[in-house]
Tab-separated table of C-alpha atoms in Angstrom:
chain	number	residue	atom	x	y	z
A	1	UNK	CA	-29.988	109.013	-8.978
A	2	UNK	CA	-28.478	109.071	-5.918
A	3	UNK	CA	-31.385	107.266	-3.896
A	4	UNK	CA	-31.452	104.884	-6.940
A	5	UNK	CA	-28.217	103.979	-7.040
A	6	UNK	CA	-28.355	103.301	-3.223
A	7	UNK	CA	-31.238	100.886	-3.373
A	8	UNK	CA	-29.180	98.981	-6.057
A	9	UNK	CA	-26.315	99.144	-3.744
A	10	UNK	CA	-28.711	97.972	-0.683
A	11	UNK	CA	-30.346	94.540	-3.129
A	12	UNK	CA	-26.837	94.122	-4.456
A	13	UNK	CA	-25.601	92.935	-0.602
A	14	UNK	CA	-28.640	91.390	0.803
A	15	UNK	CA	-28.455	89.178	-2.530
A	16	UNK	CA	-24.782	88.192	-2.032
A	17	UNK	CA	-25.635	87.594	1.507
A	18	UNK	CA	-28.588	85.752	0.730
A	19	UNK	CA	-26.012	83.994	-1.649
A	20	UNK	CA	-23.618	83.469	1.037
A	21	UNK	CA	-26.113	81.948	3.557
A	22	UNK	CA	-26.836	79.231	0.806
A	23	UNK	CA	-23.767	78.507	-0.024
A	24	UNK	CA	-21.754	78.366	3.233
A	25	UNK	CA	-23.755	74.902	4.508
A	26	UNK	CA	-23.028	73.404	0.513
A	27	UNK	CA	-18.671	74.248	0.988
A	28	UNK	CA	-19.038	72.816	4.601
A	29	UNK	CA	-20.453	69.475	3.143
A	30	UNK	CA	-18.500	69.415	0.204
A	31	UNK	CA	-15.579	69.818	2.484
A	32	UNK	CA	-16.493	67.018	5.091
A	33	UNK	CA	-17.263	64.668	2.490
A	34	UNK	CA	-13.967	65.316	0.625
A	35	UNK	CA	-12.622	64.493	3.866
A	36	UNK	CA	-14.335	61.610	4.794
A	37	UNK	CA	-13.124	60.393	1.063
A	38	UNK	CA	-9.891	60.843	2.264
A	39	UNK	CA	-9.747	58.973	5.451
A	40	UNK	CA	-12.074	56.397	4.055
A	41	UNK	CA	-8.910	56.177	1.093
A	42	UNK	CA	-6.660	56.526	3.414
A	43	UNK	CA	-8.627	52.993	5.478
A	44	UNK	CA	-8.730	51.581	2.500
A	45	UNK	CA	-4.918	51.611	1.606
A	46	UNK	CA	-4.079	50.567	5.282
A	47	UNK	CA	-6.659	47.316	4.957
A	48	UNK	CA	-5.068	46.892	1.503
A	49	UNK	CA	-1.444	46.847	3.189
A	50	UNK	CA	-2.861	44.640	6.093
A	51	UNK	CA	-3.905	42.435	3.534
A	52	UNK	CA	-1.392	41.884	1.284
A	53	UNK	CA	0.581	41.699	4.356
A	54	UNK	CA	-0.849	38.599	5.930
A	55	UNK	CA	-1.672	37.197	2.335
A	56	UNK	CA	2.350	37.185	2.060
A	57	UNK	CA	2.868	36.079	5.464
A	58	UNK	CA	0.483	32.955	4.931
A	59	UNK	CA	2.509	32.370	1.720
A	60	UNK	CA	5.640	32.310	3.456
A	61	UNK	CA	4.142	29.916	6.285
A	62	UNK	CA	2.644	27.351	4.034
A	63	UNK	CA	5.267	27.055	1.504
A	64	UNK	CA	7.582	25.066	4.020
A	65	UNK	CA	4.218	23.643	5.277
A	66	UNK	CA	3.270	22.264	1.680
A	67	UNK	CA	7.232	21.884	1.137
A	68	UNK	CA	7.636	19.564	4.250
A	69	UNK	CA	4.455	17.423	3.400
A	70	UNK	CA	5.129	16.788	-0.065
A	71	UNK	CA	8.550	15.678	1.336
A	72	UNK	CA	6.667	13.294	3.594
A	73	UNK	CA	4.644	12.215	0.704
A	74	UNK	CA	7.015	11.958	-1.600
A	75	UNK	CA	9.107	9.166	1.217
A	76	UNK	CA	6.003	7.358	2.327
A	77	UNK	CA	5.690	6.842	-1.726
A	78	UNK	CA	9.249	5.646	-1.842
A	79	UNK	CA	8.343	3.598	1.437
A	80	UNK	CA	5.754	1.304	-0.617
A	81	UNK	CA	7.931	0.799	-3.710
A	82	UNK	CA	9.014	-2.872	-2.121
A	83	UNK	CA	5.695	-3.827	-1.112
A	84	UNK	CA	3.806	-2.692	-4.936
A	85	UNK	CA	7.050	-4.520	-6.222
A	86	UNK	CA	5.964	-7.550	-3.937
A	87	UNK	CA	2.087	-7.656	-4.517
A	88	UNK	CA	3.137	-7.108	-8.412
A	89	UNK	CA	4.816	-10.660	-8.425
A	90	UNK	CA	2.124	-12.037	-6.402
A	91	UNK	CA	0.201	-11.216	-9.186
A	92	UNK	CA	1.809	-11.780	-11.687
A	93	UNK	CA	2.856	-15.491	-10.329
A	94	UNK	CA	-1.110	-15.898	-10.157
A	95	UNK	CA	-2.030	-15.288	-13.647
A	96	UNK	CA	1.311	-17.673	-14.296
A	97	UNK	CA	0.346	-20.757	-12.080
A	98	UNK	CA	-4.079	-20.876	-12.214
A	99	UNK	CA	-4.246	-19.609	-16.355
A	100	UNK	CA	-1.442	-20.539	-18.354
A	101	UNK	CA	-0.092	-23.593	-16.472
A	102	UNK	CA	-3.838	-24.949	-14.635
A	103	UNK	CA	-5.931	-23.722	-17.576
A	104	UNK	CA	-4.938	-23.308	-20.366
A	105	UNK	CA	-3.103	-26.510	-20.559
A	106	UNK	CA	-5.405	-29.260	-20.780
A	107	UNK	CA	-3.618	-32.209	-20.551
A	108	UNK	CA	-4.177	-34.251	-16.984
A	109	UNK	CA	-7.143	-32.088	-15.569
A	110	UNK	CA	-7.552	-33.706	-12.224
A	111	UNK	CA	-3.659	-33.537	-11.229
A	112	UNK	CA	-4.670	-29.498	-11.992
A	113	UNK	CA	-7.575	-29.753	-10.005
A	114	UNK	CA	-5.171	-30.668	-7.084
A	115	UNK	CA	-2.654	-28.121	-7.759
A	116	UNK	CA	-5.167	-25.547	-7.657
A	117	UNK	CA	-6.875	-27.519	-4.189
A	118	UNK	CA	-3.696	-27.106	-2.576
A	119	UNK	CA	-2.309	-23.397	-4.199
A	120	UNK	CA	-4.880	-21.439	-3.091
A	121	UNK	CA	-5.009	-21.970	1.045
A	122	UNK	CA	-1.244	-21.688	0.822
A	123	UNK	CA	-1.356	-18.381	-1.168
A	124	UNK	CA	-4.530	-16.967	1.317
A	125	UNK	CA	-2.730	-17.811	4.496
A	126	UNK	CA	0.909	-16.339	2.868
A	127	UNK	CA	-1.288	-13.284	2.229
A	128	UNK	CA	-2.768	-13.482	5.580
A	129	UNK	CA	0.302	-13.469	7.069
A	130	UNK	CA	1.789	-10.515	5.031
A	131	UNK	CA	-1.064	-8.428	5.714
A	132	UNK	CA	-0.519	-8.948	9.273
A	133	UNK	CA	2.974	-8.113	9.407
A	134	UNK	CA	1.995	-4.660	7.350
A	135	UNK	CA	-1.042	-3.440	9.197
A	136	UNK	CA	-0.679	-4.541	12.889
A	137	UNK	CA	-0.563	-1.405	14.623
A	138	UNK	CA	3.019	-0.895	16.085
A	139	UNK	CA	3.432	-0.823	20.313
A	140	UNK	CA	5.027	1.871	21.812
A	141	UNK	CA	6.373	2.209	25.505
A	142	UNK	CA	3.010	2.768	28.035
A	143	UNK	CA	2.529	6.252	29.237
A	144	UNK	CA	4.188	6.094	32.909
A	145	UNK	CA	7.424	5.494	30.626
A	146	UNK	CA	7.226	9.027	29.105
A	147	UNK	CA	8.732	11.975	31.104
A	148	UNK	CA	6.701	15.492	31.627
A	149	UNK	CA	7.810	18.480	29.957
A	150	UNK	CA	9.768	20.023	32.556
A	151	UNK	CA	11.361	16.746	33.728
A	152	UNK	CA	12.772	16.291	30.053
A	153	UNK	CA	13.743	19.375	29.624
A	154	UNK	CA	16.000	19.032	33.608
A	155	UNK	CA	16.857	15.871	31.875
A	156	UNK	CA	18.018	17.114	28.343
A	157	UNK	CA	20.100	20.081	30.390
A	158	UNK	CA	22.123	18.107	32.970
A	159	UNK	CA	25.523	19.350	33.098
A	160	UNK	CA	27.057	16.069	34.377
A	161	UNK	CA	25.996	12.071	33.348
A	162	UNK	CA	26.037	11.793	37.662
A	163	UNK	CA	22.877	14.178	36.970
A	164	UNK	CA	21.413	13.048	34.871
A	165	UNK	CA	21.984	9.161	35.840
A	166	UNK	CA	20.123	10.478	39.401
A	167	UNK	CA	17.462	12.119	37.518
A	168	UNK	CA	16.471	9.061	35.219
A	169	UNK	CA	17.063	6.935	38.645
A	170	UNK	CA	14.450	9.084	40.363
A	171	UNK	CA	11.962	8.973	38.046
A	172	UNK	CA	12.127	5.494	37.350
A	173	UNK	CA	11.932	4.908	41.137
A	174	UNK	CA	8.978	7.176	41.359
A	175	UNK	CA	6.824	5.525	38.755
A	176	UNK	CA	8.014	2.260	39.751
A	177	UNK	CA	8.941	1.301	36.402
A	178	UNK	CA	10.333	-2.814	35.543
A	179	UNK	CA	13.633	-1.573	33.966
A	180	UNK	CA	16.421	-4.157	33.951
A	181	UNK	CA	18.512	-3.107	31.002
A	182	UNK	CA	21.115	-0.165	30.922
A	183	UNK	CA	22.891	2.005	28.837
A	184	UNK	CA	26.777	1.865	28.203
A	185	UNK	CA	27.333	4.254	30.622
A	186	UNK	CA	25.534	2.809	33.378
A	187	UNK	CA	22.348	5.065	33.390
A	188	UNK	CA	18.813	4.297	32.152
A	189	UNK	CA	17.958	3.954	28.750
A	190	UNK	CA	16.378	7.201	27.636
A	191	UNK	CA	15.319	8.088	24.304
A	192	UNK	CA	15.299	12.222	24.008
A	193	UNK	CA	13.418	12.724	21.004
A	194	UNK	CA	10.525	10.646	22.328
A	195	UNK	CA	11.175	12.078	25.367
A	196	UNK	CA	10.358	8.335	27.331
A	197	UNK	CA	12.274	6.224	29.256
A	198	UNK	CA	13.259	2.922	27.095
A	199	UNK	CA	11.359	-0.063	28.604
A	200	UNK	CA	13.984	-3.404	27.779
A	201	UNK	CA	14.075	-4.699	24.809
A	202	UNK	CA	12.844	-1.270	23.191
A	203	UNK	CA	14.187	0.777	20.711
A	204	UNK	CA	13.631	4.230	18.494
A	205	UNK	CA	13.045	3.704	15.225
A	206	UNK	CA	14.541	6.590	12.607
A	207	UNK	CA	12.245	5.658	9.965
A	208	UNK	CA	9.243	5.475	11.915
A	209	UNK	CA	10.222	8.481	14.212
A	210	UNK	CA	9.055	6.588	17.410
A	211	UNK	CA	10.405	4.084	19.960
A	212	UNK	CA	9.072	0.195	19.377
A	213	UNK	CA	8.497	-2.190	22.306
A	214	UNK	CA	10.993	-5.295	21.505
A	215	UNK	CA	12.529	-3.864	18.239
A	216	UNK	CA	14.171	-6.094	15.695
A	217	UNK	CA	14.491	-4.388	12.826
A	218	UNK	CA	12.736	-2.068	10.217
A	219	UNK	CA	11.571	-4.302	7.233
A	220	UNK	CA	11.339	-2.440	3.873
A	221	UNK	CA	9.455	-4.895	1.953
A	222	UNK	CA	6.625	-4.671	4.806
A	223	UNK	CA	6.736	-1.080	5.240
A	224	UNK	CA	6.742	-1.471	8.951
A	225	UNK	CA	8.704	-2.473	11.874
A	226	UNK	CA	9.282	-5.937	13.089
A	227	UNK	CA	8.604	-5.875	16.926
A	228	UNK	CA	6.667	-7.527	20.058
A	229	UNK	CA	3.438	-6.524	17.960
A	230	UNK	CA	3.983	-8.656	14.560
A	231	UNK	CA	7.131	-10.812	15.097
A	232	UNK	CA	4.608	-13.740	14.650
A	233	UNK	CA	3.365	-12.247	11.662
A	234	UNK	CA	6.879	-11.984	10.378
A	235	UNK	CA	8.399	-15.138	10.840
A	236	UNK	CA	4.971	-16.876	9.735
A	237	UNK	CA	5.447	-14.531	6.764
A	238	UNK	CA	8.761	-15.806	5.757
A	239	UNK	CA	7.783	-19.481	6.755
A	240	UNK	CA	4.539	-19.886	4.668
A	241	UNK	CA	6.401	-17.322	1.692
A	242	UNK	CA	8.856	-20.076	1.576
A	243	UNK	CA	6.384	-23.075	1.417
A	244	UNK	CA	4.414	-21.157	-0.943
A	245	UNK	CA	7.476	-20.668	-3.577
A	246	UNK	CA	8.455	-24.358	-2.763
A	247	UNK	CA	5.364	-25.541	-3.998
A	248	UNK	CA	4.835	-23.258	-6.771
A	249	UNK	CA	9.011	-24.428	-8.142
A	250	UNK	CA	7.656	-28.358	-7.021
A	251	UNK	CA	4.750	-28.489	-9.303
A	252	UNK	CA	6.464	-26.320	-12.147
A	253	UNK	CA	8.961	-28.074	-12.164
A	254	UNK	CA	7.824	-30.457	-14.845
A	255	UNK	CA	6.511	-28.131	-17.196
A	256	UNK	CA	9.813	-26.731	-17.012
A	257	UNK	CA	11.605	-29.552	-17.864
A	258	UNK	CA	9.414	-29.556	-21.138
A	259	UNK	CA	9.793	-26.635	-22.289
A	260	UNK	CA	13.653	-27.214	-22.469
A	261	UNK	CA	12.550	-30.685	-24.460
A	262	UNK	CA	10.281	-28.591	-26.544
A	263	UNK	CA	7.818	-31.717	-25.948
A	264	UNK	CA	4.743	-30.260	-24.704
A	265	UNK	CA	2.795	-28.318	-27.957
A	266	UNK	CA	-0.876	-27.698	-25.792
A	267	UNK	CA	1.119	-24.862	-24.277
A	268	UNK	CA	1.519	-21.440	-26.236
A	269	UNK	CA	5.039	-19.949	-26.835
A	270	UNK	CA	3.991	-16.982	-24.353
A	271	UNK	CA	2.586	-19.291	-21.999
A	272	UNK	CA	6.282	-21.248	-21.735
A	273	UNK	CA	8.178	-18.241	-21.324
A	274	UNK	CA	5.357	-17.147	-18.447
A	275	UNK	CA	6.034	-20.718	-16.985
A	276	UNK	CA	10.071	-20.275	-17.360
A	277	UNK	CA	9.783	-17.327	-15.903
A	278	UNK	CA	7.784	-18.556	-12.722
A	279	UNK	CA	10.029	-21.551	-11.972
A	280	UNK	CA	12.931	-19.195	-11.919
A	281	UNK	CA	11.320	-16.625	-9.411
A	282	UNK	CA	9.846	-19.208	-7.163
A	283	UNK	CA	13.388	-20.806	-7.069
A	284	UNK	CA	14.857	-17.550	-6.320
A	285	UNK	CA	12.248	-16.315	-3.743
A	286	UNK	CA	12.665	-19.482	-1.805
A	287	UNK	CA	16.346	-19.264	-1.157
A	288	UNK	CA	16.065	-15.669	0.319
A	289	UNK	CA	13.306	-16.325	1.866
A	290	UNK	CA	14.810	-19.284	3.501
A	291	UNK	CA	17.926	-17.812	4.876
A	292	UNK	CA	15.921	-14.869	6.499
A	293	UNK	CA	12.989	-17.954	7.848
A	294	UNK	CA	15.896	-19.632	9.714
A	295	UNK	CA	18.392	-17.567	11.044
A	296	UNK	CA	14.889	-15.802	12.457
A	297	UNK	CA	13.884	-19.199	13.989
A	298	UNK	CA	17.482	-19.780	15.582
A	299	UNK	CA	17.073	-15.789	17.607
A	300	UNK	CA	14.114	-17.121	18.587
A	301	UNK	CA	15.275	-20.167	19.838
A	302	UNK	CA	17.982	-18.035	21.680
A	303	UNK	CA	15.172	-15.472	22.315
A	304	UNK	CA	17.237	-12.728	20.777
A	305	UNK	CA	16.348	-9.915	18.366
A	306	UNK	CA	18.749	-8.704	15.544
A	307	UNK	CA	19.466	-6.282	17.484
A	308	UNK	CA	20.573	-7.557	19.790
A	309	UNK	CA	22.406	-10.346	18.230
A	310	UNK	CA	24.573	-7.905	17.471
A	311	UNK	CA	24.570	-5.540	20.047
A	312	UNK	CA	24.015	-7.586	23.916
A	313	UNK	CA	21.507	-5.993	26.140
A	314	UNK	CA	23.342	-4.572	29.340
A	315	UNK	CA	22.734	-5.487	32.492
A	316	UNK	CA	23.671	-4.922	36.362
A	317	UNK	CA	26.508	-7.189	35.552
A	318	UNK	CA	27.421	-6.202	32.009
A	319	UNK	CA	26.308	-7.120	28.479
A	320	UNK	CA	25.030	-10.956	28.500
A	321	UNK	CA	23.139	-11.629	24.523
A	322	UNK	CA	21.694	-14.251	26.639
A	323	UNK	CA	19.935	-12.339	29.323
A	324	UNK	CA	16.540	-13.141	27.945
A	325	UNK	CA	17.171	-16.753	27.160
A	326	UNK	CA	15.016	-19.278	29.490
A	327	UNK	CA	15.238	-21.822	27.294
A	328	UNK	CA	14.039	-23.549	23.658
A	329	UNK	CA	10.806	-24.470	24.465
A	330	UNK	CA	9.794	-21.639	26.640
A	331	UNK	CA	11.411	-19.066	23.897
A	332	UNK	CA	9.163	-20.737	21.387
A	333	UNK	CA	6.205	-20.453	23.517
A	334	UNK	CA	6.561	-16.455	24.391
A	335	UNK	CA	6.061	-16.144	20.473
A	336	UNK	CA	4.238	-18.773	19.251
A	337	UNK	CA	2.084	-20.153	22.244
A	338	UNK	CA	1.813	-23.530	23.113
A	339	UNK	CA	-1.190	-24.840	20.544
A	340	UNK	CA	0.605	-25.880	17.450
A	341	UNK	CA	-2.445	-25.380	15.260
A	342	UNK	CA	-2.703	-21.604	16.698
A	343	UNK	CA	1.473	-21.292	16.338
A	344	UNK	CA	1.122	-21.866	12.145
A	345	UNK	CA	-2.110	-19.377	12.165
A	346	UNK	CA	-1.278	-15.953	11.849
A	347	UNK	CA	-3.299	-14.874	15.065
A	348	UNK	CA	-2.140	-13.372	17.747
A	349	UNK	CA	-0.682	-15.643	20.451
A	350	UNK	CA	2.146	-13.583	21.607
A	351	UNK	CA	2.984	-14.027	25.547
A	352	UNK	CA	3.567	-10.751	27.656
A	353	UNK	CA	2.436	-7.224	27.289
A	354	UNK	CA	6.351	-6.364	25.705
A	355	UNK	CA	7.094	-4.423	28.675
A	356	UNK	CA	8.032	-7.381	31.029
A	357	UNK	CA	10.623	-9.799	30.655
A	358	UNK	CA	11.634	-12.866	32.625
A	359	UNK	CA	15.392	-13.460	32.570
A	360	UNK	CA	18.292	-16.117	32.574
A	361	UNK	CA	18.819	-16.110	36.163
A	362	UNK	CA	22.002	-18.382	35.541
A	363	UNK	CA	23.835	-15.814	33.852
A	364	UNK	CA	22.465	-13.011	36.105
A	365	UNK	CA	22.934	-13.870	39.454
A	366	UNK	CA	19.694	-14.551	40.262
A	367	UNK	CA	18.664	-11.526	39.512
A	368	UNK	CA	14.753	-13.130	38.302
A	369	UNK	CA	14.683	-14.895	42.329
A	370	UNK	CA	15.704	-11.377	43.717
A	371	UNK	CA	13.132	-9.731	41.342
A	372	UNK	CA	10.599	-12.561	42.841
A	373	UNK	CA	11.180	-12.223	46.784
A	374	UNK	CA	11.078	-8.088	46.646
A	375	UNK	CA	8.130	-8.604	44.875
A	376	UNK	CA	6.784	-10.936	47.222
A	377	UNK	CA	7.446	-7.713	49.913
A	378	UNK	CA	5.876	-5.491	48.535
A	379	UNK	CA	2.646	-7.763	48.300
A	380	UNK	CA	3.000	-7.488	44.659
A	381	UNK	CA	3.020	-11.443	43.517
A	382	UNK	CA	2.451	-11.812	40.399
A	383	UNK	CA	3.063	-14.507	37.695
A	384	UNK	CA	4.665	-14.190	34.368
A	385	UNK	CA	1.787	-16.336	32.507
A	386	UNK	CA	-0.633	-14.192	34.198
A	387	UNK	CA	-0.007	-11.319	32.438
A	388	UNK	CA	0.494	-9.030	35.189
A	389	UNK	CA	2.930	-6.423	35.682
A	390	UNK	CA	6.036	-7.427	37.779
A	391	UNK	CA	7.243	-4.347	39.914
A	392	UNK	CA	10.939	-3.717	40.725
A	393	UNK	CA	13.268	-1.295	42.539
A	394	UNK	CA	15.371	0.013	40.227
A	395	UNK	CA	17.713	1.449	42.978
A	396	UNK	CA	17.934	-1.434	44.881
A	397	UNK	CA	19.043	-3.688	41.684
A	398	UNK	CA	21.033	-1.290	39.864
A	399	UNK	CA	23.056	0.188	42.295
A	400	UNK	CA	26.179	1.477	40.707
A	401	UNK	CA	28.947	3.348	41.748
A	402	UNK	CA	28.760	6.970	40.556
């Protein structure tokens, strides 16, 4: 019993060790891979965080993002409101004057046949015109006028106006830039947003966020500004607008009368009140028009902008609003040209590059025959009808007491 009961006891151990040896490998991988489940959980909840993190993040970054451009959206919308409102009555007027009055009226066809002859060049070159005041690409300053980085940022952080007087004087002396006109104070024009030095005659424009070679003024029912690149365009707007609502009140102006007469049964009651309706808005047009078309044509006689009409350019000697006047004719010609037939076209005919401007060297001191002789110095000569660039030394012309 004793032997027997040993053997047991002997195949009782070698089978828990036999047990042992198959299960000890099974527990080691069951414990790696539970630990490999938890790092790989453990990964997973740190890429979830990441993510969620920069998913937020990118939220936060493109709300102002999507917030500042449907903002800019939202005012170049507002922007085109007077020029829909403008094309609208174009329209409108169209329908008006060709169907109801031209055709579907049939007393005295060939007098229509006329009216329509002459209305339709005179609307096309009105349109013409228009279009080119909207979609001539704006001029800024060239790009010697705009200051480096560092240099704006000396400029932006002078302590005293002596500073930074010396360090627009410098730079305009290093670049050799043609800068007659000052500021208030003496110093150069400098526009720090743009971060350029103002060439004369130039201005920034708030609405259009950048500064404008020969800036008049910012014209809402064109959506654009009116500067050196479409003042043409503008004034030939204005001038063939009001021909255009001249003619349209001229030759409406008898089916006017007969509607008050109630004479005139060929024309339907809708077509008198479309009729009414035009006579009053080409009357009205054509006055506003017509105050904007001259006192436009008298700056440029005087070869002033509005801004300037108001506010003088500044010289070496002080403010003078005739600084840029060198008479009529020649005024007339910087704009227009000297070919009448090109001067009513809306084509561009502009003198100049809107950088360089010949002065009234009555009212100056002779500052355009002092311009001419260092000029002549230097070995620069140029001519203004050339189209060259006329250098100048700023320090020699503008030499101011600090």
């Amino acid at each position: 019993m004793n032997k027997h009961s040993s053997s047991n006891d002997i195949l009782t151990k070698l089978a828990q060790q036999n047990e042992d040896i198959v299960l000890a490998p099974l527990l080691s991988s069951n414990q790696e891979s539970n630990d490999n489940l938890l790092v790989s959980e453990h990964h997973t909840q740190d890429s979830r965080t990441f993510y969620s993190m920069f998913i937020s993040r990118m939220i936060r970054f493109r709300y102002p993002m999507s917030l500042r451009q449907s903002r800019v959206c939202c005012f170049e919308a507002l922007k085109s409101i007077p020029v829909v409102f403008i094309l609208a009555i174009v329209a409108w007027s169209y329908y008006a004057y060709v169907v109801q009055m031209c055709i579907l009226t049939i007393d005295n066809v060939p007098k229509k046949v006329i009216y329509l002859f002459i209305y339709h060049p005179l609307l096309f070159i009105f349109l013409w015109s228009y279009y080119q005041t909207m979609f001539k690409p704006l001029m800024g300053p060239p790009s010697e006028f705009y200051v480096g980085e560092a240099e704006g940022e000396r400029i932006a952080t002078a302590q005293t106006l002596d500073e930074r007087r010396t360090s627009l004087l410098r730079f305009c002396h290093r670049g050799d830039l043609p800068v007659l006109t000052r500021h208030f104070d003496g110093s150069i024009r400098y526009c720090f947003l743009c971060r350029c030095i103002k060439p004369d005659r130039a201005h920034h424009c708030s609405i259009c966020g950048k500064c404008i070679l020969r800036y008049d003024h910012h014209c809402p029912w064109t959506n654009s500004c009116v500067s050196y690149a479409n003042y043409k365009f503008f004034i030939l707007f204005l001038g063939w607008a009001l021909v255009f609502c001249t003619y349209v009140a001229a030759t409406s102006l008898e089916y006017f009368i007969l509607f008050w007469q109630d004479v005139n049964s060929s024309i339907s009651p809708g077509g008198k009140f479309h009729l009414l309706f035009l006579f009053f808005a080409a009357i009205m047009f054509a006055i506003s028009v017509s105050s904007l078309f001259f006192y436009h044509l008298y700056l440029t006689g005087k070869n002033r902008t509005t801004l300037e009409s108001f506010r003088a350019p500044i010289f070496s000697n002080g403010p003078q609003k005739n600084g840029f006047n060198i008479g009529c004719k020649q005024n007339f010609q910087e704009i227009f040209g000297k070919k009448f037939l090109m001067a009513i076209i809306p084509i561009w005919t502009t003198r100049g590059d809107g950088v360089h401007y010949q002065v009234n060297s009555l009212l100056l001191g002779g500052l355009q025959e002092q311009q001419q002789q260092q000029q002549q110095q230097s070995g620069n000569i140029s001519a203004y009808d050339s189209g060259k660039k006329m250098k100048i030394n700023l320090i020699e012309l503008f030499r101011l007491p600090l």
